[in-house]
Structures are given as structure tokens and as C-alpha cells.
């Protein structure tokens, strides 16, 4: 987000990032650091991915962020027991001194991202310090809150962006020139490095600089909403006043913005298409996925467009009936919000055309991987709805106006790996 002007900066507090004693895996107690990491919990959506991570190492972080048991309470208690056991056994150990952590991700295609991990003061959107841009699903927030209550830990950092290019960036770059605390390469080809910043002068520079900035939630809306809920449950001051985040300066390191796709479990493609008769233009594409996505991108330049898949072909739907949109899309929001693909999908297609509840896991899943969404739809007889990414400037402008986008509208990345540094609230 852009830095606030002088008068606005005086009217509100900025980002308050606090050092903490990070919990990290003892490399001598695990197979490898790569084998105990995981993507964020909401990216590990398929059972095969979960089982793969569980089998990679008995100490993989998914056993904490996605525990497996018969009931929600049993899952949360299992995660708490696992965390206590790993701490007692020395699998996870706390760093000796409170620190902010510089975190670097690099791939083989020239992508480089660096940011700062710390405990950020939790603030309401009305404070204008941390700005959400998406709505959340209440059951997911309740689930994450129950897990955090049980473990009394922030198990993985949120991804926040800000626009600075000042003293914090200088500390980050200088720190990255030293030997890291850890370095590992995960199976997706990403290289990860982590450094601890403990020098009082550097900590002061970072904290003073960030106090003049606001941030946009790039990834982790549900966990931020969870932080807010848990802070409200505990009288201040308490450890729940802060939550674990990764702050990335997008002046130095612009993020990628990708779409999050929908899988409609109980809606066959034929039924989905039949319901669109006369409401959208529908074109069948017997082409590979890459070419279908190119056609979607071209159509999205002219208006709302989606790809449906699940029957062995792709179906490009675009040019919605203007009267349908006028009747179904709420008129009390800015034009940029009303024209979003995600808005039309949720307000028009899901609610009025297909009659699918957007917050029911039995009816709909949100999946980041395009090919996996298509494959699962074909395997299960459902419908994959493939989305085109939203431009970052649209996200930022709506957030500035205090307007949230429909849930799961964007996927910013690269996302921080889970398992490299954790925050226990009582250490």
C-alpha cells in the first residue's frame, strides 16, 4: 500500500512489528528442513498432498497446521499434544534471543523475494493500518481460532505487503549478505533462507520505519480474522495482541497475483451449461489447458469470463446478459467491485443461476492449482470454474476504499513456506 500522507500518519498508528523468540526445527532431529516444511494450510487441499507431506517426515509441519482426527476438537487437541511433545523432545527449539527474521525465497527462473517476519500488533480494518481486501468464511475462521487456542501458537506467518523502499529495505539487504541461520530447497524448486536480526540498532530502524506505513493482506485473511477474534477474547495486554506475519516491500519485490479456482462438487458440467442458456455466451474449446487459459485471458480483457471444465473439454463463458447482472449484482458498491469476475461468479452464477452455497465445503472447494482443479472435476464428475487473475492495482484501490472483494478472489505469491519459524505465545 502507499504510504499515508503526513496528516493521516499523525491520525493513526502505523505498523508495529515486535521481535520474538522463534521456534525452529533442530536440523539434527529431522530428516531435512525441506522435508518438514509445507505450503500454507489452505494450499494443501487435496488428500494426496496431505498424505505426501505426512509421509515426507514424521515431524512435518502439516501435523500441526492440518491435524487428522475424527472430530474438530480431537484434531486440535492432537495438534496441541504434538507441539508439546516436539518441544519436550527438542525437535522444535526456541531461539535464545528475540529477533525479527529476514526471509528469502528464490526460484530457478530469476524470482527473488525478501521480507521481514515478526509479531505484528493486531489492528481492526477501521484503523487503516492492516487492510484486508477479501471477505472471509466464518467456519474457517472458527476452525483456525480453535486450533490456535489449543496450541497457543502462531504456526505459520501471514503474507502482508507494504510500499517502503526505506530503512527496513536497507536492513533486509545488508542482513542477506551474511551467512543465514538456515538454508533449504523444497521440492517445488524454491530456495529458502532465514536470518535473525537481533542488533538493537537494526531493530529500532525497522520498527521506526514501519511505524509510518500501512500494509495490505496479500495472503492470510482468515488467519488475520482469527487473530482479531482471539485478541478480543483476551484482555490486553496479552500475547494475543500480536500475530505472526511476513512483511514484503513490493517496491523492491513485487508479488505475483494468481487466481483461485472453484470446484463445484455436485454440479455436473452439463447441468452447469444448461442453466446458462441465454444468460452467457458459451463456446466449447477442444484445446489443451494452456490454450484454454489464453482464450480466457483474451475474453477477460473485454468483460467477465470464466472457463468451465470437468467433462474432458473446456467451455469458455463470457458476455453475461446485462439485465442479469443488473438484477443480481449489488448496486451499493463501487463499479470496480461490481465488475469483478469473483463478484459476478458469487452474486450471479453461484447464488442465482446455480444455487450453490458459497460457504459449504460439501458443495464448493477453493483450489489454487489449475490442473489439479480440472483433474479433480473430471475424476469426481463436478465442475471446475477457472478464474482469470485480478490486477494488483485493482486490489489495492478497493482496499484503500475499505471495500472487500469476494472471498478467495486472489492468490498472491510466492507464499512463505510453513515450518521454517513458528511463534509460541508463552515463550
Coordinates of C-alpha atoms in Angstrom, one line a residue:
X1 CA 0.0 0.0 0.0
X2 CA 1.1 3.6 -0.5
X3 CA 2.5 5.4 2.5
X4 CA -0.1 7.6 4.2
X5 CA 0.3 11.4 3.9
X6 CA 1.6 13.4 6.9
X7 CA -1.8 14.3 8.3
X8 CA -3.1 10.8 8.0
X9 CA 0.1 9.4 9.6
X10 CA -0.4 11.6 12.6
X11 CA -4.0 10.5 12.9
X12 CA -3.3 6.8 13.3
X13 CA -0.7 4.3 14.4
X14 CA 1.3 2.5 11.8
X15 CA 2.7 -1.0 11.7
X16 CA 4.1 -2.1 15.0
X17 CA 6.4 -5.1 14.5
X18 CA 7.8 -6.8 17.5
X19 CA 10.8 -9.3 17.8
X20 CA 10.0 -12.7 19.2
X21 CA 11.9 -15.9 20.1
X22 CA 11.2 -18.0 17.0
X23 CA 10.5 -21.7 17.3
X24 CA 12.6 -23.6 14.7
X25 CA 13.3 -27.2 13.9
X26 CA 16.6 -28.7 15.1
X27 CA 18.1 -29.9 11.8
X28 CA 19.8 -32.8 13.7
X29 CA 16.4 -34.1 14.8
X30 CA 14.6 -34.2 11.4
X31 CA 15.4 -35.8 8.0
X32 CA 15.9 -32.4 6.4
X33 CA 14.5 -28.9 6.8
X34 CA 12.8 -29.3 3.4
X35 CA 11.0 -32.5 4.4
X36 CA 9.3 -30.8 7.4
X37 CA 8.0 -27.7 5.5
X38 CA 4.7 -27.3 3.8
X39 CA 2.7 -24.8 1.8
X40 CA 0.2 -22.8 3.9
X41 CA -2.7 -24.8 5.3
X42 CA -5.2 -23.6 2.7
X43 CA -3.0 -24.6 -0.2
X44 CA -2.7 -28.2 1.0
X45 CA -6.3 -29.0 -0.1
X46 CA -6.0 -32.5 -1.6
X47 CA -5.7 -35.6 0.5
X48 CA -2.9 -36.9 -1.7
X49 CA -0.9 -33.7 -1.0
X50 CA -1.6 -34.0 2.7
X51 CA -0.6 -37.7 2.8
X52 CA 2.6 -37.0 0.8
X53 CA 3.7 -34.3 3.3
X54 CA 2.9 -36.5 6.3
X55 CA 5.0 -39.3 4.8
X56 CA 7.9 -37.0 3.9
X57 CA 9.0 -36.8 7.6
X58 CA 7.2 -37.8 10.9
X59 CA 7.8 -34.2 12.0
X60 CA 6.3 -32.4 9.0
X61 CA 4.5 -29.2 10.0
X62 CA 1.2 -30.4 8.5
X63 CA 0.8 -32.5 11.6
X64 CA 0.3 -29.1 13.4
X65 CA -1.4 -27.0 10.8
X66 CA -3.7 -29.8 9.5
X67 CA -4.0 -32.4 12.2
X68 CA -6.0 -35.5 11.2
X69 CA -8.5 -37.0 13.7
X70 CA -12.2 -37.9 13.9
X71 CA -13.6 -34.6 15.2
X72 CA -12.5 -31.0 15.2
X73 CA -11.8 -31.0 19.0
X74 CA -9.8 -34.2 18.6
X75 CA -7.8 -32.7 15.8
X76 CA -7.0 -29.6 17.8
X77 CA -6.0 -31.5 20.9
X78 CA -3.8 -33.7 18.8
X79 CA -2.0 -30.7 17.4
X80 CA -1.5 -29.3 20.9
X81 CA -0.2 -32.7 22.1
X82 CA 2.1 -33.0 19.1
X83 CA 3.5 -29.5 19.7
X84 CA 4.1 -30.1 23.4
X85 CA 5.9 -33.4 22.5
X86 CA 8.1 -31.9 19.9
X87 CA 9.1 -29.1 22.3
X88 CA 9.8 -31.6 25.1
X89 CA 11.9 -33.8 22.7
X90 CA 13.8 -30.8 21.3
X91 CA 12.5 -31.3 17.8
X92 CA 11.4 -27.7 17.9
X93 CA 13.6 -25.3 20.0
X94 CA 13.2 -21.6 20.8
X95 CA 15.9 -19.2 19.6
X96 CA 17.8 -17.7 22.6
X97 CA 17.0 -14.0 21.9
X98 CA 14.0 -12.2 20.5
X99 CA 14.5 -11.4 16.8
X100 CA 12.9 -10.2 13.7
X101 CA 13.7 -12.6 10.8
X102 CA 14.7 -11.8 7.3
X103 CA 13.3 -14.4 5.0
X104 CA 14.3 -15.0 1.4
X105 CA 12.7 -17.1 -1.4
X106 CA 14.3 -17.7 -4.7
X107 CA 13.4 -19.9 -7.7
X108 CA 15.3 -21.1 -10.7
X109 CA 13.7 -18.5 -13.0
X110 CA 15.1 -15.4 -11.5
X111 CA 12.4 -14.7 -9.0
X112 CA 13.7 -13.3 -5.7
X113 CA 11.6 -12.2 -2.7
X114 CA 12.7 -11.0 0.7
X115 CA 10.8 -9.8 3.7
X116 CA 10.7 -9.5 7.4
X117 CA 9.0 -11.9 9.8
X118 CA 7.8 -10.6 13.2
X119 CA 4.9 -10.4 15.6
X120 CA 2.7 -7.6 14.4
X121 CA 0.2 -5.7 16.5
X122 CA -3.3 -6.8 15.6
X123 CA -5.5 -3.9 14.4
X124 CA -9.0 -3.5 13.2
X125 CA -9.5 -2.6 9.5
X126 CA -11.1 0.7 10.7
X127 CA -7.6 1.7 12.0
X128 CA -6.3 1.8 8.4
X129 CA -3.1 0.0 9.3
X130 CA -3.6 -3.5 8.0
X131 CA -6.1 -3.5 5.2
X132 CA -8.0 -6.7 4.1
X133 CA -9.2 -7.0 0.5
X134 CA -11.3 -10.2 0.7
X135 CA -14.3 -11.4 2.7
X136 CA -13.7 -14.5 4.9
X137 CA -15.7 -17.7 5.5
X138 CA -16.9 -17.8 9.1
X139 CA -16.4 -21.6 9.7
X140 CA -12.8 -21.4 8.5
X141 CA -12.1 -18.6 11.0
X142 CA -13.7 -20.6 13.8
X143 CA -11.6 -23.6 12.8
X144 CA -8.3 -21.7 12.8
X145 CA -9.2 -20.0 16.1
X146 CA -9.9 -23.3 17.8
X147 CA -6.5 -24.6 16.5
X148 CA -4.6 -21.5 17.8
X149 CA -6.4 -21.7 21.2
X150 CA -5.4 -25.3 21.6
X151 CA -1.8 -24.9 20.5
X152 CA -1.3 -21.4 21.9
X153 CA 0.9 -20.7 18.9
X154 CA 1.0 -18.9 15.5
X155 CA 2.0 -21.9 13.4
X156 CA 2.6 -20.1 10.1
X157 CA 3.0 -16.4 9.0
X158 CA 0.5 -14.4 7.0
X159 CA 1.8 -12.6 3.9
X160 CA 1.4 -8.8 4.1
X161 CA 2.7 -6.2 1.6
X162 CA 3.7 -2.6 2.0
X163 CA 5.5 0.0 -0.1
X164 CA 8.5 1.4 1.6
X165 CA 12.0 1.2 0.0
X166 CA 13.5 2.8 3.1
X167 CA 15.5 1.8 6.2
X168 CA 13.8 -1.6 6.5
X169 CA 14.8 -2.5 3.0
X170 CA 18.4 -1.4 3.8
X171 CA 18.5 -3.7 6.9
X172 CA 17.0 -6.6 4.8
X173 CA 19.6 -6.3 2.0
X174 CA 22.5 -5.9 4.4
X175 CA 21.4 -8.9 6.5
X176 CA 21.0 -11.1 3.4
X177 CA 24.7 -10.6 2.8
X178 CA 25.6 -12.6 5.9
X179 CA 25.5 -16.4 6.5
X180 CA 21.9 -17.5 7.2
X181 CA 20.5 -19.4 10.1
X182 CA 19.1 -21.9 7.7
X183 CA 19.0 -22.7 4.0
X184 CA 17.0 -25.3 2.3
X185 CA 15.5 -26.1 -1.1
X186 CA 11.9 -27.5 -1.2
X187 CA 10.7 -30.0 -3.7
X188 CA 9.0 -27.2 -5.8
X189 CA 12.5 -25.9 -6.5
X190 CA 12.3 -22.8 -4.2
X191 CA 15.3 -22.0 -2.2
X192 CA 14.6 -20.6 1.3
X193 CA 17.0 -18.8 3.6
X194 CA 16.4 -17.2 7.0
X195 CA 18.4 -14.8 9.2
X196 CA 17.8 -13.5 12.7
X197 CA 18.0 -9.7 13.3
X198 CA 18.9 -9.1 16.9
X199 CA 21.0 -5.9 16.8
X200 CA 19.2 -3.2 18.8
X201 CA 20.1 -0.5 16.3
X202 CA 18.7 -2.5 13.3
X203 CA 15.6 -3.5 15.2
X204 CA 15.0 0.2 16.0
X205 CA 15.5 1.2 12.4
X206 CA 13.0 -1.4 11.2
X207 CA 10.4 -0.5 13.8
X208 CA 10.7 3.2 13.3
X209 CA 10.4 2.9 9.6
X210 CA 7.4 0.6 9.6
X211 CA 5.6 2.9 12.1
X212 CA 4.9 5.2 9.1
X213 CA 3.4 2.5 6.8
X214 CA 0.2 0.6 6.3
X215 CA 0.0 -2.9 4.8
X216 CA -2.3 -4.9 2.6
X217 CA -3.1 -8.5 3.5
X218 CA -1.8 -10.4 0.4
X219 CA -2.5 -13.9 1.8
X220 CA -4.0 -15.0 5.1
X221 CA -7.3 -13.2 5.5
X222 CA -8.7 -16.0 7.6
X223 CA -5.7 -16.1 9.9
X224 CA -5.9 -12.3 10.4
X225 CA -9.6 -12.6 11.2
X226 CA -8.6 -15.3 13.6
X227 CA -6.0 -13.0 15.3
X228 CA -8.7 -10.4 15.7
X229 CA -11.1 -12.9 17.3
X230 CA -8.5 -14.2 19.7
X231 CA -7.3 -10.8 20.7
X232 CA -10.9 -9.8 21.6
X233 CA -11.1 -12.9 23.8
X234 CA -8.1 -12.0 25.9
X235 CA -7.8 -8.8 28.0
X236 CA -5.0 -6.6 26.8
X237 CA -2.0 -6.6 27.2
X238 CA -1.6 -10.2 26.2
X239 CA 0.5 -12.3 23.7
X240 CA -2.7 -12.4 21.6
X241 CA -2.3 -8.7 20.8
X242 CA 0.2 -9.7 18.2
X243 CA 0.2 -12.2 15.3
X244 CA 2.9 -13.8 13.2
X245 CA 3.4 -12.1 9.7
X246 CA 5.8 -11.8 6.8
X247 CA 6.0 -8.2 5.5
X248 CA 7.2 -7.8 2.0
X249 CA 8.1 -4.4 0.5
X250 CA 6.6 -4.6 -3.0
X251 CA 8.7 -1.6 -4.2
X252 CA 11.7 -3.9 -4.0
X253 CA 9.9 -7.2 -4.5
X254 CA 6.6 -7.1 -6.5
X255 CA 4.4 -10.1 -5.8
X256 CA 2.7 -12.3 -8.4
X257 CA -1.1 -12.3 -8.4
X258 CA -2.8 -15.5 -9.4
X259 CA -6.4 -16.7 -9.4
X260 CA -8.0 -19.2 -7.0
X261 CA -10.3 -21.6 -8.8
X262 CA -13.6 -23.1 -7.7
X263 CA -14.6 -26.8 -7.7
X264 CA -18.4 -27.4 -7.6
X265 CA -18.7 -30.9 -6.3
X266 CA -22.3 -31.8 -7.0
X267 CA -22.8 -29.9 -10.3
X268 CA -22.0 -31.8 -13.5
X269 CA -20.7 -29.6 -16.4
X270 CA -23.8 -30.5 -18.5
X271 CA -26.1 -29.1 -15.8
X272 CA -24.0 -26.0 -15.3
X273 CA -24.1 -25.2 -19.0
X274 CA -27.8 -25.9 -19.4
X275 CA -28.5 -23.3 -16.7
X276 CA -26.5 -20.7 -18.6
X277 CA -28.7 -20.9 -21.7
X278 CA -29.5 -17.3 -22.8
X279 CA -27.6 -15.8 -19.9
X280 CA -23.9 -16.1 -21.1
X281 CA -22.2 -16.8 -24.4
X282 CA -20.8 -20.4 -24.2
X283 CA -18.1 -21.7 -26.5
X284 CA -16.6 -25.2 -26.4
X285 CA -12.8 -25.4 -26.6
X286 CA -11.3 -28.7 -27.5
X287 CA -7.7 -27.5 -26.8
X288 CA -5.0 -28.1 -24.1
X289 CA -5.3 -26.3 -20.8
X290 CA -2.6 -23.7 -21.7
X291 CA -4.5 -22.6 -24.8
X292 CA -7.8 -22.6 -23.0
X293 CA -6.3 -20.2 -20.4
X294 CA -5.0 -17.9 -23.2
X295 CA -8.6 -17.8 -24.6
X296 CA -9.8 -16.9 -21.1
X297 CA -7.3 -14.1 -20.7
X298 CA -8.3 -12.7 -24.1
X299 CA -12.0 -12.8 -23.2
X300 CA -11.3 -11.3 -19.7
X301 CA -10.0 -8.2 -21.4
X302 CA -13.5 -7.4 -22.7
X303 CA -15.5 -8.3 -19.6
X304 CA -16.4 -11.1 -17.2
X305 CA -15.3 -14.5 -18.4
X306 CA -14.8 -18.0 -16.9
X307 CA -13.7 -21.4 -18.0
X308 CA -15.8 -24.4 -17.1
X309 CA -14.2 -27.9 -17.1
X310 CA -14.8 -31.4 -15.9
X311 CA -16.2 -33.3 -18.9
X312 CA -13.0 -33.6 -20.9
X313 CA -13.3 -30.2 -22.7
X314 CA -13.2 -26.5 -21.8
X315 CA -16.2 -24.2 -22.1
X316 CA -15.5 -20.5 -22.2
X317 CA -18.4 -18.5 -20.9
X318 CA -18.4 -14.7 -21.3
X319 CA -20.7 -11.8 -22.3
X320 CA -23.2 -12.1 -19.5
X321 CA -26.6 -10.7 -20.1
X322 CA -26.5 -7.1 -18.8
X323 CA -30.1 -7.4 -17.4
X324 CA -29.0 -10.5 -15.4
X325 CA -26.1 -8.5 -13.9
X326 CA -28.3 -5.6 -13.1
X327 CA -30.7 -7.9 -11.3
X328 CA -28.2 -9.9 -9.3
X329 CA -25.1 -7.8 -8.6
X330 CA -25.5 -5.5 -5.6
X331 CA -25.6 -1.9 -6.7
X332 CA -24.2 -0.4 -3.4
X333 CA -20.5 -0.9 -4.2
X334 CA -18.0 0.8 -6.5
X335 CA -18.1 0.0 -10.2
X336 CA -14.7 -1.7 -9.9
X337 CA -16.2 -4.2 -7.4
X338 CA -19.4 -4.8 -9.3
X339 CA -17.4 -5.7 -12.4
X340 CA -15.0 -8.2 -10.7
X341 CA -15.2 -11.8 -12.1
X342 CA -15.4 -13.0 -8.5
X343 CA -18.4 -10.7 -7.8
X344 CA -20.2 -12.0 -10.8
X345 CA -19.3 -15.6 -10.0
X346 CA -20.6 -15.4 -6.5
X347 CA -23.5 -13.0 -6.8
X348 CA -24.8 -14.1 -10.2
X349 CA -23.7 -17.6 -11.0
X350 CA -23.4 -19.3 -7.7
X351 CA -26.3 -17.7 -5.9
X352 CA -28.9 -17.0 -8.7
X353 CA -28.0 -19.4 -11.6
X354 CA -26.6 -22.5 -10.0
X355 CA -28.0 -22.1 -6.4
X356 CA -24.8 -23.2 -4.7
X357 CA -24.0 -22.0 -1.2
X358 CA -20.5 -20.4 -1.3
X359 CA -19.6 -21.3 2.3
X360 CA -20.4 -25.0 2.2
X361 CA -17.4 -27.4 1.8
X362 CA -19.9 -30.1 0.7
X363 CA -20.7 -28.0 -2.4
X364 CA -17.7 -25.9 -3.2
X365 CA -13.9 -26.1 -2.8
X366 CA -11.3 -23.3 -3.4
X367 CA -8.2 -24.6 -5.2
X368 CA -5.0 -22.7 -6.2
X369 CA -3.6 -25.3 -8.7
X370 CA -5.3 -25.0 -12.1
X371 CA -4.5 -28.5 -13.4
X372 CA -5.5 -30.1 -10.1
X373 CA -8.9 -28.3 -10.2
X374 CA -9.6 -29.7 -13.6
X375 CA -8.4 -33.2 -12.8
X376 CA -10.5 -33.4 -9.7
X377 CA -13.6 -32.2 -11.5
X378 CA -13.1 -34.8 -14.2
X379 CA -12.5 -37.5 -11.7
X380 CA -15.4 -36.7 -9.4
X381 CA -18.0 -35.6 -12.0
X382 CA -18.2 -32.0 -10.8
X383 CA -17.5 -28.6 -12.5
X384 CA -14.2 -26.7 -12.3
X385 CA -14.7 -22.9 -12.6
X386 CA -11.3 -21.5 -13.7
X387 CA -10.7 -17.8 -13.0
X388 CA -8.5 -15.1 -14.5
X389 CA -6.3 -13.2 -12.1
X390 CA -7.3 -9.8 -10.8
X391 CA -4.8 -7.0 -11.4
X392 CA -2.9 -5.9 -8.3
X393 CA -3.8 -2.2 -8.7
X394 CA -7.5 -3.1 -8.6
X395 CA -7.0 -5.0 -5.3
X396 CA -5.1 -2.1 -3.8
X397 CA -7.5 0.6 -4.9
X398 CA -10.5 -1.3 -3.5
X399 CA -8.7 -1.9 -0.2
X400 CA -8.0 1.8 0.1
X401 CA -11.7 2.5 -0.2
X402 CA -12.4 0.0 2.5
X403 CA -14.2 -2.3 0.1
X404 CA -13.5 -6.1 0.4
X405 CA -13.6 -8.4 -2.5
X406 CA -15.5 -11.7 -2.6
X407 CA -13.7 -14.4 -0.6
X408 CA -10.8 -16.2 -2.3
X409 CA -10.6 -13.7 -5.1
X410 CA -6.8 -13.6 -5.3
X411 CA -3.7 -15.6 -4.7
X412 CA -0.6 -13.5 -4.0
X413 CA 2.7 -15.2 -4.1
X414 CA 5.1 -16.6 -3.6
X415 CA 3.7 -17.6 -0.2
X416 CA 6.0 -18.2 2.8
X417 CA 6.7 -21.9 3.5
X418 CA 5.2 -23.1 6.7
X419 CA 7.6 -24.8 9.2
X420 CA 10.7 -22.5 9.0
X421 CA 9.8 -20.3 12.0
X422 CA 6.9 -20.5 14.4
X423 CA 5.7 -18.3 17.3
X424 CA 4.7 -19.8 20.6
X425 CA 2.7 -17.3 22.7
X426 CA 4.2 -18.5 26.0
X427 CA 7.9 -18.5 25.1

